[in-house]
C-alpha positions as semicolon CSV with decimal commas, in nm:
position;residue;x (nm);y (nm);z (nm)
1;X;4,791;4,684;2,623
2;X;4,683;4,417;2,848
3;X;4,402;4,217;2,904
4;X;4,442;3,869;3,105
5;X;4,088;3,690;2,933
6;X;3,885;3,733;3,215
7;X;3,522;3,770;3,243
8;X;3,385;4,039;3,303
9;X;3,197;4,107;3,682
10;X;3,023;4,396;3,765
11;X;2,860;4,468;4,065
12;X;2,762;4,760;4,391
13;X;3,000;4,881;4,654
14;X;2,772;4,958;4,957
15;X;2,812;5,145;5,301
16;X;2,656;4,937;5,540
17;X;2,426;5,103;5,721
18;X;2,202;4,806;5,862
19;X;1,877;4,760;5,649
20;X;1,931;4,989;5,394
21;X;2,241;4,827;5,253
22;X;1,993;4,502;5,273
23;X;1,743;4,708;5,035
24;X;2,022;4,696;4,798
25;X;2,185;4,466;4,794
26;X;1,892;4,286;4,742
27;X;1,764;4,530;4,409
28;X;2,133;4,427;4,343
29;X;2,105;4,070;4,295
30;X;1,755;4,080;4,158
31;X;1,841;4,345;3,843
32;X;2,102;4,032;3,769
33;X;2,466;4,166;3,951
34;X;2,747;3,992;3,921
35;X;2,817;4,127;4,368
36;X;2,763;4,315;4,558
37;X;3,063;4,422;4,833
38;X;3,047;4,603;5,164
39;X;3,346;4,781;5,276
40;X;3,463;4,753;5,620
41;X;3,566;4,916;5,950
42;X;3,498;4,702;6,250
43;X;3,485;5,090;6,443
44;X;3,266;5,280;6,318
45;X;2,948;5,310;6,494
46;X;2,697;5,416;6,267
47;X;2,787;5,103;6,021
48;X;2,647;4,791;6,115
49;X;2,905;4,480;6,162
50;X;3,050;4,449;5,799
51;X;3,051;4,015;5,850
52;X;2,709;3,976;6,023
53;X;2,563;4,234;5,707
54;X;2,684;3,955;5,401
55;X;2,608;3,665;5,653
56;X;2,216;3,858;5,645
57;X;2,234;3,934;5,297
58;X;2,364;3,570;5,194
59;X;2,027;3,487;5,363
60;X;1,818;3,753;5,172
61;X;1,978;3,692;4,823
62;X;1,954;3,398;4,625
63;X;2,276;3,439;4,358
64;X;2,498;3,743;4,385
65;X;2,797;3,729;4,511
66;X;2,905;3,893;4,833
67;X;3,238;3,915;4,950
68;X;3,355;4,250;5,229
69;X;3,545;4,532;4,993
70;X;3,786;4,498;5,238
71;X;3,814;4,343;5,520
72;X;3,967;4,458;5,795
73;X;4,251;4,168;5,873
74;X;4,400;4,333;6,208
75;X;3,997;4,266;6,309
76;X;3,980;3,930;6,183
77;X;4,269;3,683;6,321
78;X;4,270;3,476;5,977
79;X;4,205;3,070;6,150
80;X;3,897;3,165;6,231
81;X;3,757;3,474;5,929
82;X;3,899;3,105;5,697
83;X;3,599;2,873;5,907
84;X;3,328;3,198;5,872
85;X;3,426;3,223;5,506
86;X;3,397;2,878;5,442
87;X;3,055;2,820;5,662
88;X;2,927;3,122;5,496
89;X;3,026;2,992;5,115
90;X;2,916;2,661;5,244
91;X;2,568;2,768;5,317
92;X;2,513;2,985;5,068
93;X;2,563;2,771;4,748
94;X;2,939;2,886;4,664
95;X;2,864;3,257;4,671
96;X;3,164;3,403;4,930
97;X;3,468;3,599;4,840
98;X;3,706;3,702;5,000
99;X;3,844;4,115;5,021
100;X;4,163;4,178;5,252
101;X;4,309;4,469;5,352
102;X;4,592;4,488;5,555
103;X;4,440;4,815;5,835
104;X;4,446;5,130;5,710
105;X;4,356;5,298;6,077
106;X;4,582;5,218;6,323
107;X;4,456;5,446;6,637
108;X;4,112;5,263;6,518
109;X;4,268;4,953;6,482
110;X;4,429;4,959;6,863
111;X;4,132;5,150;7,003
112;X;3,931;4,831;6,925
113;X;4,166;4,543;7,100
114;X;4,380;4,537;6,744
115;X;4,755;4,568;6,779
116;X;4,900;4,882;6,588
117;X;5,140;4,795;6,353
118;X;5,320;4,975;6,057
119;X;5,185;4,954;5,737
120;X;5,570;4,700;5,690
121;X;5,406;4,514;5,982
122;X;4,992;4,490;5,809
123;X;5,198;4,358;5,439
124;X;5,380;4,147;5,708
125;X;5,123;3,985;5,870
126;X;4,793;4,011;5,585
127;X;5,169;3,795;5,427
128;X;5,122;3,490;5,763
129;X;4,724;3,533;5,727
130;X;4,678;3,381;5,382
131;X;4,845;3,150;5,357
132;X;4,767;3,035;5,753
133;X;4,337;3,057;5,570
134;X;4,431;2,861;5,247
135;X;4,612;2,633;5,474
136;X;4,195;2,540;5,660
137;X;4,027;2,531;5,384
138;X;4,297;2,241;5,143
139;X;4,117;1,890;5,300
140;X;4,274;1,730;5,059
141;X;4,521;1,619;5,373
142;X;4,441;1,546;5,713
143;X;4,794;1,680;5,851
144;X;4,678;1,936;6,110
145;X;4,821;2,323;6,032
146;X;5,109;2,438;6,219
147;X;5,223;2,844;6,100
148;X;5,460;2,971;6,338
149;X;5,497;3,301;6,254
150;X;5,546;3,722;6,406
151;X;5,150;3,824;6,398
152;X;5,017;3,438;6,404
153;X;5,024;3,126;6,543
154;X;4,859;2,881;6,425
155;X;4,958;2,517;6,585
156;X;4,795;2,121;6,549
157;X;4,484;2,314;6,387
158;X;4,216;2,081;6,218
159;X;4,151;2,159;5,865
160;X;3,805;2,233;5,711
161;X;3,566;2,297;5,700
162;X;3,630;2,267;5,279
163;X;3,456;2,603;5,087
164;X;3,157;2,506;4,834
165;X;3,375;2,659;4,600
166;X;3,752;2,772;4,544
167;X;3,718;3,152;4,715
168;X;3,957;3,415;4,564
169;X;4,107;3,612;4,798
170;X;4,198;3,936;4,690
171;X;4,369;4,213;4,840
172;X;4,318;4,594;4,806
173;X;4,752;4,704;4,796
174;X;4,795;5,108;4,640
175;X;5,196;5,105;4,754
176;X;5,524;4,850;4,566
177;X;5,447;4,580;4,855
178;X;5,111;4,512;4,843
179;X;5,127;4,511;4,516
180;X;5,402;4,218;4,507
181;X;5,216;4,089;4,800
182;X;4,933;4,004;4,589
183;X;5,088;3,881;4,315
184;X;5,255;3,677;4,522
185;X;4,984;3,519;4,671
186;X;4,753;3,625;4,578
187;X;4,351;3,589;4,387
188;X;4,307;3,968;4,278
189;X;4,312;4,270;4,261
190;X;4,122;4,582;4,463
191;X;4,118;4,901;4,521
192;X;3,953;5,234;4,472
193;X;4,025;5,423;4,163
194;X;3,997;5,734;4,358
195;X;4,268;5,601;4,487
196;X;4,516;5,551;4,241
197;X;4,780;5,805;4,259
198;X;4,736;5,895;3,891
199;X;4,402;5,757;3,842
200;X;4,375;5,493;3,552
201;X;4,762;5,615;3,442
202;X;4,869;5,389;3,710
203;X;4,727;5,070;3,678
204;X;5,094;4,982;3,412
205;X;5,325;5,061;3,616
206;X;5,040;4,888;3,923
207;X;5,009;4,581;3,767
208;X;5,387;4,556;3,619
209;X;5,489;4,507;4,001
210;X;5,176;4,226;4,067
211;X;5,324;4,047;3,727
212;X;5,653;4,031;3,803
213;X;5,570;3,921;4,175
214;X;5,325;3,620;4,057
215;X;5,619;3,561;3,784
216;X;5,913;3,593;4,095
217;X;5,679;3,314;4,291
218;X;5,580;3,079;3,953
219;X;5,298;3,245;3,882
220;X;5,129;3,375;3,544
221;X;4,960;3,707;3,595
222;X;4,670;3,481;3,485
223;X;4,638;3,415;3,802
224;X;4,509;3,698;3,929
225;X;4,195;3,944;3,818
226;X;4,215;4,269;3,735
227;X;3,922;4,462;3,988
228;X;3,847;4,798;4,087
229;X;3,598;5,051;4,289
230;X;3,475;5,357;4,120
231;X;3,275;5,694;4,333
232;X;3,178;5,912;4,098
233;X;3,167;5,881;3,711
234;X;3,128;6,125;3,451
235;X;2,895;6,147;3,189
236;X;2,623;5,824;3,101
237;X;2,548;5,507;3,062
238;X;2,730;5,466;2,726
239;X;3,021;5,652;2,864
240;X;3,067;5,382;3,146
241;X;3,043;5,125;2,907
242;X;3,309;5,292;2,654
243;X;3,542;5,337;2,995
244;X;3,497;5,019;3,100
245;X;3,564;4,733;2,788
246;X;3,889;5,021;2,776
247;X;4,043;4,908;3,072
248;X;3,985;4,619;3,017
249;X;4,141;4,575;2,688
250;X;4,441;4,797;2,726
251;X;4,475;4,739;3,142
252;X;4,314;4,354;3,227
253;X;4,112;4,514;3,475
254;X;3,739;4,267;3,460
255;X;3,562;4,354;3,798
256;X;3,382;4,665;3,806
257;X;3,227;4,764;4,136
258;X;2,996;5,096;4,203
259;X;2,942;5,281;4,517
260;X;2,717;5,551;4,644
261;X;2,450;5,323;4,757
262;X;2,216;5,410;4,516
263;X;1,912;5,100;4,395
264;X;1,844;5,290;4,015
265;X;2,205;5,283;3,990
266;X;2,276;4,910;4,056
267;X;1,988;4,889;3,774
268;X;2,133;5,050;3,511
269;X;2,419;4,902;3,547
270;X;2,301;4,587;3,520
271;X;2,108;4,652;3,245
272;X;2,253;4,847;3,001
273;X;2,611;4,862;3,110
274;X;2,708;4,583;3,138
275;X;2,595;4,429;2,830
276;X;2,685;4,706;2,668
277;X;3,079;4,661;2,728
278;X;3,069;4,267;2,689
279;X;2,924;4,291;2,346
280;X;3,208;4,598;2,317
281;X;3,474;4,356;2,542
282;X;3,384;4,064;2,306
283;X;3,453;4,187;1,964
284;X;3,807;4,270;2,025
285;X;3,879;3,998;2,204
286;X;3,729;3,782;1,922
287;X;3,944;4,007;1,629
């Protein structure tokens, strides 16, 4: 059993379809959820641009945290993304997190002018990008940022702006090398239950890969929050709360993000499922 001890977060996974996506985010905010997240497929013409949507949602909401789930790095240069994330975090009062992926559709990325990378190259590029992003956020020194890599070069960039809070970099990862990268460089792990090869039974091995990489990098496994997307759930709110509590206490999952683009589901998650889950987890942690 592995409980990393993080506070619990509950949120929604919204399709970026325009005004309805904004309305769903407003519902999640008013209901009291912690997160609203948006998938990012810049090559999909039926979607609005996710970063533009995130900025608009930040202006329309008051307290909810906002992230891409996950942002397509090959079409979002890391230095520009760092400044954009810090800027939106400042403007929103510290409500932005940074979900990142290595890019899963190389043909569509290439069609938009991005580099066509193999899966291995995508991982290497992400490993180069994360230190660039963090260095540009770090204004504790006036030294210029310099990174000379295979995929990204930054030569003498000025640092800043500094985000309003410590933005978490949450990585969408499934394969061993990406899981190791998450443990080495990430603040969070953000996969989807539907894509885990053996469902929840995959979690012990995948967590172990993250933990081992974190320890090898001189970090603690607790440095990495574990979140999970759900596209569908069986049963009702009481069963969902039991399932979520078990995932927290057994596998260390502390972020529960529901898809479905459903206002009522968001309200139920906030009003019934989140309080019941928190109560069960608090009781067991107290023991």
